[in-house]
Amino acid sequence: EAQVTQNPRYLITVTGKKLTVTCSQNMNHEYMSWYRQDPGLGLRQIYYSMNVEVTDKGDVPEGYKVSRKEKRNFPLILESPSPNQTSLYFCASSLGGELQETQYFGPGTRLLVL
Amino acid sequence: AQSVTQLDSHVSVSEGTPVLLRCNYSSSYSPSLFWYVQHPNKGLQLLLKYTSAATLVKGINGFEAEFKKSETSFHLTKPSAHMSDAAEYFCVVSNTGGFKTIFGAGTRLFVKA
């Protein structure tokens, strides 16, 4: 089954404790992206990747890191989480390129930073 | 620069009546436009997309949207609402290739029996 998976689905952590949220897709998509969703703000793009080893900042990159060492995986790293990073996070992927921008979303990761 | 404005944060309709969810966008080039739906505690699903072919775009579950360049609008409509349409709807604009993506703040649709 074609899908985007995220782990963990739910996470409670404390301020400053490094964490990684994994994202994997099995559709051989070139493009992957991370978003955070907050009430009243919709989804905001954190980082995106156009291919292996090619990443760029979205609108809200502060406090986050990403890497794209393999085509299928795009982990999101919070080196020193803070309470304002409490949010619902979505990973997405698409084929990329003109007319192929439909994004497929993972189920979401709900993060609480105490 | 791109931006998306969803004109209503909440819309309430009765079952069987038409649905209109409004979206205005701005873009310095020809954008790709999308509507996604998010049901409670679920991920996002593509409803429809516009990518410079026909201006009237048909999507899943009876939804459609019309691209109006002169009005910079991409409103979502459905002739007859169903209870299962109750969800949050997002209007989305992206650049060619879909790398930079901007979501609207969302419109929550309530459907009354």
Coordinates of C-alpha atoms in Angstrom, one line a residue:
Chain A
E1 CA 0.0 0.0 0.0
A2 CA 1.3 3.4 -1.0
Q3 CA 1.7 5.5 2.1
V4 CA 3.6 8.0 4.2
T5 CA 4.4 6.8 7.7
Q6 CA 5.4 8.9 10.7
N7 CA 6.8 7.8 14.1
P8 CA 6.0 8.3 16.8
R9 CA 2.3 9.3 16.5
Y10 CA 2.3 10.8 19.9
L11 CA 5.2 12.2 22.0
I12 CA 5.5 14.0 25.3
T13 CA 8.9 15.4 26.1
V14 CA 10.6 18.0 28.2
T15 CA 12.2 21.2 27.2
G16 CA 15.7 20.7 25.9
K17 CA 15.6 17.0 25.3
K18 CA 16.6 16.3 21.7
L19 CA 14.1 14.3 19.7
T20 CA 13.6 13.0 16.2
V21 CA 10.4 12.3 14.3
T22 CA 10.8 9.9 11.5
C23 CA 9.0 10.1 8.1
S24 CA 9.2 7.4 5.4
Q25 CA 7.4 7.0 2.1
N26 CA 7.2 4.0 -0.2
M27 CA 6.2 5.8 -3.4
N28 CA 9.7 6.7 -4.7
H29 CA 8.7 10.4 -4.4
E30 CA 11.4 13.0 -5.0
Y31 CA 9.8 15.7 -2.9
M32 CA 9.2 15.6 0.8
S33 CA 8.1 18.2 3.3
W34 CA 7.4 18.9 7.0
Y35 CA 4.5 21.0 8.3
R36 CA 3.2 22.0 11.6
Q37 CA -0.5 22.6 12.3
D38 CA -1.6 25.0 14.9
P39 CA -5.2 26.2 15.6
G40 CA -6.2 29.1 13.5
L41 CA -3.0 29.0 11.5
G42 CA -3.5 26.1 9.1
L43 CA -0.4 24.2 8.2
R44 CA 2.9 26.0 7.9
Q45 CA 5.8 24.6 6.0
I46 CA 8.9 23.9 8.1
Y47 CA 11.4 22.4 5.6
Y48 CA 11.2 20.7 2.3
S49 CA 13.5 18.5 0.2
M50 CA 13.5 18.3 -3.5
N51 CA 15.7 15.2 -3.6
V52 CA 18.4 13.4 -1.7
E53 CA 20.8 15.9 0.0
V54 CA 18.8 18.8 -1.3
T55 CA 16.8 20.7 1.4
D56 CA 15.5 24.2 1.9
K57 CA 13.7 26.2 4.5
G58 CA 10.0 26.8 4.6
D59 CA 8.2 29.5 6.4
V60 CA 8.9 28.4 10.0
P61 CA 12.3 26.6 10.1
E62 CA 13.6 28.0 13.4
G63 CA 14.4 25.3 16.0
Y64 CA 14.2 22.5 13.5
K65 CA 16.7 20.5 11.4
V66 CA 16.2 18.0 8.7
S67 CA 18.3 15.6 6.6
R68 CA 17.7 13.6 3.4
K69 CA 20.2 10.9 3.1
E70 CA 17.9 8.5 1.5
K71 CA 15.1 9.1 -0.9
R72 CA 12.4 7.4 1.2
N73 CA 13.3 9.0 4.6
F74 CA 13.1 12.6 5.8
P75 CA 13.5 12.9 9.6
L76 CA 12.6 16.0 11.5
I77 CA 15.0 16.8 14.3
L78 CA 14.3 19.1 17.3
E79 CA 17.8 19.7 18.9
S80 CA 16.4 21.5 21.9
P81 CA 12.6 21.5 22.0
S82 CA 10.7 24.3 23.6
P83 CA 7.1 24.6 24.6
N84 CA 6.3 26.7 21.6
Q85 CA 7.0 23.7 19.4
T86 CA 4.1 21.9 20.9
S87 CA 2.0 21.2 17.8
L88 CA 0.7 18.6 15.3
Y89 CA 3.3 17.7 12.7
F90 CA 2.7 16.3 9.3
C91 CA 5.1 14.9 6.8
A92 CA 4.2 14.9 3.1
S93 CA 5.6 13.6 -0.2
S94 CA 5.0 14.1 -3.9
L95 CA 6.5 13.1 -7.2
G96 CA 7.5 16.7 -7.7
G97 CA 7.8 18.6 -10.9
E98 CA 5.2 20.4 -12.9
L99 CA 1.7 19.0 -12.8
Q100 CA 2.8 16.4 -10.2
E101 CA 2.5 18.4 -7.0
T102 CA -0.2 16.5 -5.3
Q103 CA 1.1 15.8 -1.8
Y104 CA 0.4 12.7 0.2
F105 CA 0.3 13.3 3.9
G106 CA 1.3 11.1 6.8
P107 CA -1.1 10.5 9.7
G108 CA 0.5 13.2 11.9
T109 CA 2.6 13.3 15.0
R110 CA 1.2 15.1 18.0
L111 CA 4.0 16.6 20.1
L112 CA 3.8 18.1 23.6
V113 CA 6.8 19.8 25.0
L114 CA 6.6 20.5 28.8
Chain B
A1 CA 5.4 36.1 -2.8
Q2 CA 2.4 33.9 -2.3
S3 CA -0.4 34.1 0.2
V4 CA -3.8 32.5 0.7
T5 CA -6.8 33.9 2.5
Q6 CA -9.8 31.7 3.4
L7 CA -12.5 34.2 4.0
D8 CA -14.5 32.2 6.6
S9 CA -13.1 30.4 9.6
H10 CA -16.5 28.6 10.1
V11 CA -19.3 27.8 7.7
S12 CA -22.6 26.1 8.8
V13 CA -25.1 24.6 6.3
S14 CA -28.0 22.3 6.5
E15 CA -27.8 18.8 5.0
G16 CA -28.9 19.0 1.3
T17 CA -28.1 22.7 0.9
P18 CA -25.3 24.1 -1.2
V19 CA -21.8 24.6 0.2
L20 CA -19.5 27.6 -0.6
L21 CA -16.1 27.9 0.9
R22 CA -14.2 31.0 -0.2
C23 CA -10.5 31.3 -1.0
N24 CA -8.5 34.2 -2.3
Y25 CA -4.9 33.9 -3.3
S26 CA -2.0 36.1 -4.3
S27 CA 1.0 34.9 -6.4
S28 CA 3.6 36.6 -8.5
Y29 CA 3.4 33.8 -11.1
S30 CA 0.9 31.3 -12.3
P31 CA 0.2 29.2 -9.2
S32 CA -1.0 25.7 -8.6
L33 CA -4.0 25.7 -6.4
F34 CA -5.4 22.9 -4.3
W35 CA -8.2 22.1 -1.8
Y36 CA -7.5 19.6 0.9
V37 CA -9.9 18.2 3.5
Q38 CA -9.1 17.0 7.0
H39 CA -11.6 15.0 8.9
P40 CA -11.4 15.1 12.7
N41 CA -8.3 13.4 14.0
K42 CA -7.3 12.3 10.5
G43 CA -4.7 13.3 8.0
L44 CA -5.2 15.4 4.9
Q45 CA -6.7 14.3 1.7
L46 CA -6.7 16.0 -1.7
L47 CA -10.1 17.1 -2.9
L48 CA -9.0 18.8 -6.2
K49 CA -6.3 20.8 -7.8
Y50 CA -6.0 23.4 -10.5
T51 CA -2.8 23.5 -12.6
S52 CA -3.6 25.8 -15.5
A53 CA -5.8 23.5 -17.6
A54 CA -9.6 23.9 -17.2
T55 CA -10.7 26.7 -14.9
L56 CA -13.5 24.6 -13.5
V57 CA -12.0 21.7 -11.6
K58 CA -14.0 18.7 -10.4
G59 CA -12.9 16.8 -7.4
I60 CA -13.9 13.9 -5.3
N61 CA -17.2 13.6 -3.4
G62 CA -19.1 16.0 -5.7
F63 CA -16.9 19.1 -4.9
E64 CA -15.7 21.5 -7.5
A65 CA -13.8 24.8 -7.7
E66 CA -13.5 27.5 -10.2
F67 CA -10.3 29.4 -10.8
K68 CA -11.0 33.1 -11.5
K69 CA -7.8 34.9 -12.3
S70 CA -9.4 38.3 -12.5
E71 CA -10.7 37.9 -9.0
T72 CA -7.7 35.9 -7.7
S73 CA -10.2 33.4 -6.2
F74 CA -10.5 29.7 -6.1
H75 CA -13.8 29.0 -4.2
L76 CA -14.9 25.5 -3.4
T77 CA -18.5 24.5 -3.9
K78 CA -20.8 21.5 -3.6
P79 CA -24.5 21.4 -4.7
S80 CA -25.8 19.4 -1.8
A81 CA -24.1 19.0 1.6
H82 CA -23.9 15.6 3.3
M83 CA -23.3 14.9 6.9
S84 CA -20.0 13.3 6.0
D85 CA -18.7 16.6 4.6
A86 CA -18.3 18.0 8.1
A87 CA -14.5 18.6 8.3
E88 CA -11.9 21.3 7.9
Y89 CA -11.0 22.5 4.5
F90 CA -7.7 24.0 3.4
C91 CA -7.0 26.1 0.3
V92 CA -3.4 25.7 -0.8
V93 CA -1.2 27.5 -3.2
S94 CA 2.2 26.3 -4.4
N95 CA 4.8 27.3 -6.9
T96 CA 5.5 25.2 -10.0
G97 CA 6.9 21.9 -8.9
G98 CA 5.1 22.2 -5.6
F99 CA 8.1 22.9 -3.5
K100 CA 7.1 26.1 -1.7
T101 CA 3.6 25.5 -0.3
I102 CA 1.3 28.0 1.5
F103 CA -1.8 26.8 3.3
G104 CA -4.8 28.9 4.2
A105 CA -5.9 29.0 7.9
G106 CA -8.7 26.6 7.2
T107 CA -12.5 26.7 7.1
R108 CA -14.4 24.4 9.4
L109 CA -17.6 23.1 7.8
F110 CA -20.5 22.2 10.0
V111 CA -23.4 20.3 8.5
K112 CA -26.7 20.3 10.4
A113 CA -29.2 17.5 10.1

